[in-house]
Coordinates of C-alpha atoms in Angstrom, one line a residue:
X230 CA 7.2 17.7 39.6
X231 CA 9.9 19.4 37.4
X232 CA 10.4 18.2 34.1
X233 CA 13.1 19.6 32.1
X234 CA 15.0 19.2 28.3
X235 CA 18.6 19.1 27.1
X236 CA 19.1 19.0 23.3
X237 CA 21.6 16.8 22.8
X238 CA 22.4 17.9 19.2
X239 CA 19.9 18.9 16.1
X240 CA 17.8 15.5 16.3
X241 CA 18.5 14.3 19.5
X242 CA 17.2 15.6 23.1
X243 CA 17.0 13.8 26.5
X244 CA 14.2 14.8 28.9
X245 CA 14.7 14.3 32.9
X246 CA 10.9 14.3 34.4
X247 CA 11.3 14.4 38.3
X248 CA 8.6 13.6 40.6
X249 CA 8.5 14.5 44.6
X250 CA 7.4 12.7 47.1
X251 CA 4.4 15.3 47.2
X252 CA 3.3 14.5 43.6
X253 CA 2.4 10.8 44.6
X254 CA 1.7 10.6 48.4
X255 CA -1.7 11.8 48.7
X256 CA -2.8 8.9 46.0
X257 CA -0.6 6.3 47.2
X258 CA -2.5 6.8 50.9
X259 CA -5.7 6.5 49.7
X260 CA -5.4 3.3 47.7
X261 CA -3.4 1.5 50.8
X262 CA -6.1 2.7 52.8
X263 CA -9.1 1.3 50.3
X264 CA -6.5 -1.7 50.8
X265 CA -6.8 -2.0 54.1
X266 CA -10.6 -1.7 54.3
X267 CA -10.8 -4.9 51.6
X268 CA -7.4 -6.4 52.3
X269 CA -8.3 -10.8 53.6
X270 CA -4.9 -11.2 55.6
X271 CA -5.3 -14.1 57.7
X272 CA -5.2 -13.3 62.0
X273 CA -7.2 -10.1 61.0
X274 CA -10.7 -9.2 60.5
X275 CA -11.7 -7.3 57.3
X276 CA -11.3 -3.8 58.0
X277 CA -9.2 -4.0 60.7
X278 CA -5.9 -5.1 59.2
X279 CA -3.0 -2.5 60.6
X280 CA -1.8 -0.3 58.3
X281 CA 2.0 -0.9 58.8
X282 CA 1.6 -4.9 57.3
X283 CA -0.5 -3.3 54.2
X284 CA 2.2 -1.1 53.5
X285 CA 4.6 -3.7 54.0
X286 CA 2.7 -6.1 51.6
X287 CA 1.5 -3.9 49.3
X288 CA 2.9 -0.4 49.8
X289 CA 5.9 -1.2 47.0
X290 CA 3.7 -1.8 44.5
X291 CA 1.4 0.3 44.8
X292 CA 4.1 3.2 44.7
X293 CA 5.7 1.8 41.4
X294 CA 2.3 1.5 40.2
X295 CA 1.3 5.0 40.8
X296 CA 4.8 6.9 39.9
X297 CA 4.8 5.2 36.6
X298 CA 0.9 6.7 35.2
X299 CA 1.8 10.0 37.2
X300 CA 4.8 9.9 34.9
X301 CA 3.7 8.7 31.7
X302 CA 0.8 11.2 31.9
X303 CA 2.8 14.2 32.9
X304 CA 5.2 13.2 29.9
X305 CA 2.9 13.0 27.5
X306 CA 1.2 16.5 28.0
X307 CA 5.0 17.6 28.2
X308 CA 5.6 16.8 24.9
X309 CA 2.1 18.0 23.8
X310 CA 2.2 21.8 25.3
X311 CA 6.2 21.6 24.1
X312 CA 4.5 20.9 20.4
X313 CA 8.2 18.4 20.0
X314 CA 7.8 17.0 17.0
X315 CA 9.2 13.6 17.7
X316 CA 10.1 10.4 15.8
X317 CA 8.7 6.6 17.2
X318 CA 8.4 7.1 21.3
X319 CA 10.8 8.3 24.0
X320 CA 13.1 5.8 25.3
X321 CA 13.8 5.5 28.8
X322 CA 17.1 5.4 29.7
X323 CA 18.1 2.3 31.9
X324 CA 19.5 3.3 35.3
X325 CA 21.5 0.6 37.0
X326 CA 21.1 2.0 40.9
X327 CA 17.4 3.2 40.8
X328 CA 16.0 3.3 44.4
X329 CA 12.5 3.1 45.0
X330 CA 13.0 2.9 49.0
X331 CA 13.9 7.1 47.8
X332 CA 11.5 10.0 48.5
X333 CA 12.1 11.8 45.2
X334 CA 12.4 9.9 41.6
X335 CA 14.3 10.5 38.5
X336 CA 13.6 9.2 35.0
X337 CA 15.5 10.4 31.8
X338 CA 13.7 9.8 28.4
X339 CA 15.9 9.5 25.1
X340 CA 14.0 11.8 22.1
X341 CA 14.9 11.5 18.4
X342 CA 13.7 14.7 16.7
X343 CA 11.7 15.7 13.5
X344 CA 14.5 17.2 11.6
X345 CA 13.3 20.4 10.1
X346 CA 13.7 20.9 6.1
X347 CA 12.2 22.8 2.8
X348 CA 10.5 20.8 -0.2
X349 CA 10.7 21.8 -3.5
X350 CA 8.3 21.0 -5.9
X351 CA 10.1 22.7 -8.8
X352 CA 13.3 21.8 -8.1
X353 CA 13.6 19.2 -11.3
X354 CA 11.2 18.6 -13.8
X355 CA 8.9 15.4 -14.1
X356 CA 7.0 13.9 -16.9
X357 CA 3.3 14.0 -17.0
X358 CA 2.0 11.0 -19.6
X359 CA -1.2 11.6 -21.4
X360 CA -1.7 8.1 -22.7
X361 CA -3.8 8.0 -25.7
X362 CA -5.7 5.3 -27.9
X363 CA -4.0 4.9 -31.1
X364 CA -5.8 4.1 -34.0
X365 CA -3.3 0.5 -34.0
X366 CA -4.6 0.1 -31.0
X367 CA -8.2 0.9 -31.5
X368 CA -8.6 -1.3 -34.8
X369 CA -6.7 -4.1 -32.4
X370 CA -9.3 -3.9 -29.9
X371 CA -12.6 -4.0 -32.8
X372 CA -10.5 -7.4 -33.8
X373 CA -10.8 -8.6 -30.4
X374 CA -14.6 -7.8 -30.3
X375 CA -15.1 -9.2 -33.5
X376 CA -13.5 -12.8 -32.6
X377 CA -14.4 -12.7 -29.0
X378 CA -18.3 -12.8 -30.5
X379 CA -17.9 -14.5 -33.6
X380 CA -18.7 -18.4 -34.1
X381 CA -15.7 -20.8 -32.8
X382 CA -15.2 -23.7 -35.8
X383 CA -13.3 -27.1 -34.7
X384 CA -11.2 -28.3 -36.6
X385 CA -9.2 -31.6 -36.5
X386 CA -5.8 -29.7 -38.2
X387 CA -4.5 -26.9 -37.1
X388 CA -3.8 -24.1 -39.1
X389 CA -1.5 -20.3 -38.8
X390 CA -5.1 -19.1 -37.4
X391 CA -6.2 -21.7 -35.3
X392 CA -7.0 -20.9 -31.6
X393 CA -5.6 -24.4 -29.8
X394 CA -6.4 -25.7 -26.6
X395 CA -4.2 -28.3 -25.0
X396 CA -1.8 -29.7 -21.9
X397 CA 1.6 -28.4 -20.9
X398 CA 3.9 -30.9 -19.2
X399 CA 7.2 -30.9 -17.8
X400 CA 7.5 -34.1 -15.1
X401 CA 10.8 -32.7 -13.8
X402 CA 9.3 -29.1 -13.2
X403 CA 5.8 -30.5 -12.2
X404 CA 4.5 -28.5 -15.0
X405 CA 0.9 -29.6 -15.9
X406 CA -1.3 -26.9 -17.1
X407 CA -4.6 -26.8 -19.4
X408 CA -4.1 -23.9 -21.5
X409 CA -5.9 -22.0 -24.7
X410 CA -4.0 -19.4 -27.0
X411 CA -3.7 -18.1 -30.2
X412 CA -1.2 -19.2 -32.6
X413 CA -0.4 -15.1 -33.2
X414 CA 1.3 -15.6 -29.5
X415 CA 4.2 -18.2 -30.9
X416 CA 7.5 -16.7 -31.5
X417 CA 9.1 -18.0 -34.8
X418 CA 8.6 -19.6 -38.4
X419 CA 10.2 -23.0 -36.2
X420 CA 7.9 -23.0 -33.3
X421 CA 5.0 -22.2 -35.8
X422 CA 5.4 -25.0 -37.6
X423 CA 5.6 -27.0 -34.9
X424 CA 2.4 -26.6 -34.7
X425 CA 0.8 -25.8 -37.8
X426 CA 0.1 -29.2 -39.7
X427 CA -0.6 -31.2 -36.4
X428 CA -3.9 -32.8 -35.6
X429 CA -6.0 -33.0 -32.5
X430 CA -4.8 -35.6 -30.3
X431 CA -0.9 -35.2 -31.7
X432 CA 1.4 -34.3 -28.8
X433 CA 4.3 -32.0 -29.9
X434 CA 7.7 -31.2 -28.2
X435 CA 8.6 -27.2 -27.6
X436 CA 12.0 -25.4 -25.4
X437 CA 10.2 -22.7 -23.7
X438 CA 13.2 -20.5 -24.5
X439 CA 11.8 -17.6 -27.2
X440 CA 8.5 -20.0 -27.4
X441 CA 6.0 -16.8 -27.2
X442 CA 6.3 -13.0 -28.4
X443 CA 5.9 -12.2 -24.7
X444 CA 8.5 -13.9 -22.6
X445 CA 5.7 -13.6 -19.7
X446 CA 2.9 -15.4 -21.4
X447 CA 5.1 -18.4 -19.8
X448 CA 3.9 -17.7 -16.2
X449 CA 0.2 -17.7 -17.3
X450 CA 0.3 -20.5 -19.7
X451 CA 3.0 -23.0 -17.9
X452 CA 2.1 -21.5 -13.9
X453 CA 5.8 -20.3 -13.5
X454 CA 7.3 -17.9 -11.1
X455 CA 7.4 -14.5 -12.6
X456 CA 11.7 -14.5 -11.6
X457 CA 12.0 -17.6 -13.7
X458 CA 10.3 -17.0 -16.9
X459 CA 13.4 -14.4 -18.8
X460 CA 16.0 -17.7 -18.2
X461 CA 13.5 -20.8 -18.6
X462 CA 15.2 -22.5 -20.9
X463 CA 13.5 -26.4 -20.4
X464 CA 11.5 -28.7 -22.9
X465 CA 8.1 -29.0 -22.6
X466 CA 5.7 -31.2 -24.5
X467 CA 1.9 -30.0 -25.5
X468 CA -0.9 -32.4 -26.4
X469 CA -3.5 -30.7 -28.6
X470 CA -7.0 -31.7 -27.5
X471 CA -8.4 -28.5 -29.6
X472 CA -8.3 -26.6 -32.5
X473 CA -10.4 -24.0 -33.6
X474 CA -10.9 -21.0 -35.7
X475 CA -12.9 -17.8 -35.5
X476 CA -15.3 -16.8 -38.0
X477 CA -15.1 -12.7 -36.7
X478 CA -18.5 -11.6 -35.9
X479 CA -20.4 -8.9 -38.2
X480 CA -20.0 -5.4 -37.4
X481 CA -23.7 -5.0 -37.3
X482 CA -26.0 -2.8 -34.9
X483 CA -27.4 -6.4 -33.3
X484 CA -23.4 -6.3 -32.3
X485 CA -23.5 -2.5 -31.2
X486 CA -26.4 -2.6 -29.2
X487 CA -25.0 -5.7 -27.1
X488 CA -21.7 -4.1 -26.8
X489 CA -23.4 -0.5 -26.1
X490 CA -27.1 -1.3 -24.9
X491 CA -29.7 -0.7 -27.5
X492 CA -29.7 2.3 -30.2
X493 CA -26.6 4.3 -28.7
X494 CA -24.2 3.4 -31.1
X495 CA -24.9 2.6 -35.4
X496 CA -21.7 2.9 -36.7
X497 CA -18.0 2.0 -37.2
X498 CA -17.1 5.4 -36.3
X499 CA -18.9 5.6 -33.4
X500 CA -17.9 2.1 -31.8
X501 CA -14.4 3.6 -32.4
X502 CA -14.9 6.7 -30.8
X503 CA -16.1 5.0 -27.6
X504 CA -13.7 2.4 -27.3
X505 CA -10.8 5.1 -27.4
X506 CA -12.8 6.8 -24.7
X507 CA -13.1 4.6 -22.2
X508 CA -9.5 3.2 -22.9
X509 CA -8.3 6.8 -22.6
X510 CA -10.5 7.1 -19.2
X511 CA -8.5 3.6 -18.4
X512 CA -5.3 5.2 -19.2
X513 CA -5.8 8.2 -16.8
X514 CA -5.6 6.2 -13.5
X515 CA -2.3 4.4 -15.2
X516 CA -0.8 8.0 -15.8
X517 CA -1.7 9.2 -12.6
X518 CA -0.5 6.3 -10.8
X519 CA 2.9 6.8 -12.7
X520 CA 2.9 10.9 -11.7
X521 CA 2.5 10.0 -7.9
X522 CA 5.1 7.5 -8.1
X523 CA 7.5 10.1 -10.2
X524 CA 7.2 12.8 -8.0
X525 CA 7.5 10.3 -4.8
X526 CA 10.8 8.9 -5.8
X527 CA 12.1 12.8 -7.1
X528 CA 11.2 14.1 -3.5
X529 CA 13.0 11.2 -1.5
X530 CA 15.8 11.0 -3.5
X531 CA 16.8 15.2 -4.1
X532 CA 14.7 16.8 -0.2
X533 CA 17.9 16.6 1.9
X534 CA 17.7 16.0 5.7
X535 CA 19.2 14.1 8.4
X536 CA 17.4 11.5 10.5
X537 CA 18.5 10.4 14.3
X538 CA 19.2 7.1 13.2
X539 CA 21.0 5.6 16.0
X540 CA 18.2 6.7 18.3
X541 CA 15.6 5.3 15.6
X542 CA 17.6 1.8 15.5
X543 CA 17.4 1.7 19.4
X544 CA 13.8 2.4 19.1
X545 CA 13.1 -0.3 16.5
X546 CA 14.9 -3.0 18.4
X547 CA 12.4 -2.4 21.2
X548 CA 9.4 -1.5 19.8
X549 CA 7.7 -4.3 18.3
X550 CA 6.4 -7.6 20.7
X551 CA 9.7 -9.3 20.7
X552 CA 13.2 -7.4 21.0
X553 CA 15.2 -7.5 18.3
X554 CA 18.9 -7.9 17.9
X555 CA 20.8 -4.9 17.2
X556 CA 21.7 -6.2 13.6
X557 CA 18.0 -7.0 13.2
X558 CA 17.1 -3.5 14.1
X559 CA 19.6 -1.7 11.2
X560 CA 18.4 -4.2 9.0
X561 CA 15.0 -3.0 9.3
X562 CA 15.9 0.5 9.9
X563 CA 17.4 0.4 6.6
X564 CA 14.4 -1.4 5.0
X565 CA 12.0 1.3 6.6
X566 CA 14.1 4.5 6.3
X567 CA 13.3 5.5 2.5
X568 CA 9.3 5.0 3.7
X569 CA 10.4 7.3 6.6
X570 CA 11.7 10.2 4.9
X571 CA 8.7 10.1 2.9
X572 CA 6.0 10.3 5.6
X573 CA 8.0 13.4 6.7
X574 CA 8.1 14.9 3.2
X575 CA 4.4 14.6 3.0
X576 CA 3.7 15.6 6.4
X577 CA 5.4 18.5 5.9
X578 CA 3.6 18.4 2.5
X579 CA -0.5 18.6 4.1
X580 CA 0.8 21.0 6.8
X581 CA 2.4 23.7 4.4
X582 CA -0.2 23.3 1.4
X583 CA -3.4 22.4 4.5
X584 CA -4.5 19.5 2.5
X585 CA -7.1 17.8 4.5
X586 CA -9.3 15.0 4.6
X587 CA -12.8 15.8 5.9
X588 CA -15.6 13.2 7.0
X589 CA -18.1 14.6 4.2
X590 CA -15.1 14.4 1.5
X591 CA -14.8 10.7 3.0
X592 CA -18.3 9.7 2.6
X593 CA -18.6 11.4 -1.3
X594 CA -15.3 9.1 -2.2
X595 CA -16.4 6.3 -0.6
X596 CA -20.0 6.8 -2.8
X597 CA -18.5 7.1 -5.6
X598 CA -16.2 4.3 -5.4
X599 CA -19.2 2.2 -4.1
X600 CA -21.1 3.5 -7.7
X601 CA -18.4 2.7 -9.7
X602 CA -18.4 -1.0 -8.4
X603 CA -22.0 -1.4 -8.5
X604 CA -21.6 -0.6 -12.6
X605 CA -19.7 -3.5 -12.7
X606 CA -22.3 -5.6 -11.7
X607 CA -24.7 -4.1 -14.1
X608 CA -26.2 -1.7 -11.3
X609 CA -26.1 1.6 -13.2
X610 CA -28.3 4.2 -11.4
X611 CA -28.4 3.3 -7.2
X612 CA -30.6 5.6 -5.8
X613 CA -29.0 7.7 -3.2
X614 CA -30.2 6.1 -0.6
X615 CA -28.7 3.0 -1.7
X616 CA -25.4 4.6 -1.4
X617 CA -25.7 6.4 1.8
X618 CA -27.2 3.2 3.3
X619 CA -23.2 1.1 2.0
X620 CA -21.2 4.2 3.0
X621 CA -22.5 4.4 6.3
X622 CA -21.8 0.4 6.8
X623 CA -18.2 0.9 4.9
X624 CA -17.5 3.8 7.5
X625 CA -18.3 2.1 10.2
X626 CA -15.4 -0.2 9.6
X627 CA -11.8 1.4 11.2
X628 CA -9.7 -0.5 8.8
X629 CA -11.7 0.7 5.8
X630 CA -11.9 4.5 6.8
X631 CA -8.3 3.8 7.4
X632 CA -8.0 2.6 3.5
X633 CA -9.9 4.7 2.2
X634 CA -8.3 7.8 4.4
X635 CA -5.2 7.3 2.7
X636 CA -6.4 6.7 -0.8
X637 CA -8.3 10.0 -0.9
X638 CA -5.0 11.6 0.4
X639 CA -3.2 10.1 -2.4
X640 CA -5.9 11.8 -4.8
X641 CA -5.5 15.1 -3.0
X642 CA -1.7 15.2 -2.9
X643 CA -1.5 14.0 -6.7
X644 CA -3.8 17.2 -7.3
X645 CA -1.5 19.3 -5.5
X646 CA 1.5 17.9 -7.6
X647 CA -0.3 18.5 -10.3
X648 CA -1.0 22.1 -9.6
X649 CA 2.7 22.7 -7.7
X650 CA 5.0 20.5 -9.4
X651 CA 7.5 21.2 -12.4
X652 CA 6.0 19.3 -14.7
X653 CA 6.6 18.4 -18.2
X654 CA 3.4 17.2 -20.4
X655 CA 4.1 14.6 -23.0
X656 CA 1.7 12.8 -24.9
X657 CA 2.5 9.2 -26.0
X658 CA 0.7 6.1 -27.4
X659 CA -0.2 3.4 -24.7
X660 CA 2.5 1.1 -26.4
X661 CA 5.3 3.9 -26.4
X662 CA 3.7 4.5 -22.2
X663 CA 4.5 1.0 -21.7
X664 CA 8.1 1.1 -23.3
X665 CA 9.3 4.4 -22.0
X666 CA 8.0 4.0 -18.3
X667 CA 9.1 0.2 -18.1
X668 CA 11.0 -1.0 -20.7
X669 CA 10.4 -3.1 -23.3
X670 CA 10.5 -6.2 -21.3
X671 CA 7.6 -5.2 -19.2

């Protein structure tokens, strides 16, 4: 057995693994021999079957069978004890003459190659949002409290306050969709008075175009594709089956103790103070989220390195079930290779800063995920038990450790950005967040 490498360039190798007839005899004897023990060949008795017709039925396969583990095994601790840092698997090159009637075998593997590079964290700087609760905002969301408990009053004509609740049609766009809104959502003194005026049971006719505030209230309220709703520009008709006001609801404590459980909060101020918060706590995972993606998209597009991409194409075309054509294969190479250069960016990432996920670190984020959720459900103090008893069940499932593997490495890299990166703090409003980071079409 000799197995030996020639780097083709940087990123590209080829290995040649050669096995002797010595490396495979010894094992291809015995099992023809077990063979021939077991072997039902009719005109012989069991056992007795000579040993040249066993090698002549099954001696060829048996030898293929054997030279291929001897040489997948011997390849793979190759690569291992090498420590090659290789991209998808090696490819064996096709040989049009192979002889397995030979004594000695040789098989040459294609090898794309890690490329090696440095990351900089500081090369440009990034924007860290702290998103905070406005007091806009905050007296917006006590507005919201106070309708969404006050007393709903019907009335039979609707008015510039009036909450209405009717049908959306459109035959030709197969629009049919039972809706309730605010007039505060119409766009417009026209649309407006569209409505205001009209009684319950009236049927009114609206164009979609510039019909709400927010172009995408038209996907919730008509059911239409998100890529549609910035040119939908058709007629729709409405039929009013509802009207109602809001009487808002009394800023009392019988309100503060339903909204904060009994005695914690017993005034204005305070209801303000915890709505900003816990939208401020809100705003953390959306900041955070942001950062991550920032400093994703800053390291592909400025950590420079080369991939072997024609190997990598060849790889793709004949590594999935079915083999794909070679314009199929650059297709998806081109798809995958931005996702690529990142997994090799934050390889090199854990392996330089020896960020690592343990099993205990596991089981606390999976506890405290499992707390948070129970919280939802009105479950505010599990005992410990409780939540060793669902972590050990959510652990025992591959797919979630797999999940949940990666989202704790997404927490433990965006504290290393944090901590490493070139970062600039800025601190905006939720609404300026919203506009800056997406536009104000988002």
């Amino acid at each position: 057995m000799n197995i030996t490498k020639e780097n083709i360039d940087a990123l590209n190798a080829v290995v040649t693994v050669n096995i002797e007839k010595e490396d495979y005899n010894d094992k291809v004897d015995k099992i023809l021999e077990d063979y021939k023990k077991t072997a039902n060949i009719p005109g012989f008795r069991k056992g007795h079957v000579p040993m040249g017709l066993v090698k002549k039925q099954y001696g060829k396969a048996v030898l293929v069978d054997e030279v291929n583990k001897i040489l997948q095994e011997n390849l793979n601790k190759y690569l291992v004890e090498e420590k090659l840092d290789i991209l998808g698997n090696p490819l064996p090159r096709m040989q049009e003459e192979f002889d397995w009637d030979a004594e000695t075998f040789s098989f040459e593997f294609e090898l794309g190659l890690a490329p090696t590079f440095e990351v900089n964290l500081k090369k440009n700087e990034i924007t860290q949002y702290t998103i905070v609760a406005d007091d806009k905002m905050i007296d917006g969301q006590v507005e919201n409290i106070r309708k969404q408990y006050g007393k709903l009053i019907s009335q039979d004509e609707v008015t510039a306050e009036s909450e209405v609740t009717g049908i959306f049609t459109n035959e030709e766009k197969e629009i049919e969709n039972n809706v309730t809104f605010g007039l505060d959502k119409i766009k417009g003194k026209a649309n407006l008075g569209k409505f205001v005026g009209a009684k319950v049971g009236d049927t009114i006719t609206l164009k979609t175009k510039g019909l709400f505030n927010d172009d995408h209230d038209l996907m919730n309220f008509l059911k239409v594709a998100h890529d549609d709703v910035h040119d939908l520009d058709i007629e729709v008709s409405f039929k009013i089956n509802e009207a109602n006001t809001r009487e808002l609801a009394e800023l009392n404590q019988e309100l503060f103790d339903k909204l904060f459980g009994e005695g914690n909060v017993s005034t204005l101020e305070e209801v303000k103070a915890k709505i900003k918060e816990d939208a401020e706590r809100q705003f953390v995972q959306q900041s955070d989220q942001r950062l991550l993606n920032d400093v994703t998209e800053e390291l592909i597009e400025n950590t420079e390195f080369d991939l072997p991409a024609n190997f990598l194409k060849k790889w793709i075309q004949s590594a999935g079930e079915q083999e794909l054509t070679v314009e199929q294969a650059e297709e998806e190479y081109t798809k995958s290779e931005k996702g690529l250069r990142y997994q090799l960016i934050q390889d090199r990432l854990i392996k330089e800063n020896e960020v690592q996920v343990q099993f205990e670190d596991l089981k606390e984020f999976a506890k405290q995920m499992i707390k948070v959720q129970m919280a939802q459900f009105g479950q505010m103090n599990p005992s410990d038990q409780e939540l060793e008893d669902i972590a050990a069940r959510i652990l025992g499932n591959e797919e979630e450790v797999r999940r949940l593997t990666d989202q704790l490495l997404s927490q433990k890299l965006l504290e290393l950005f944090k901590e490493k990166a070139n970062l600039k703090k800025k601190e905006v409003t939720y609404e300026n967040f919203v506009k800056e980071v997406y536009g104000d079409s988002h």
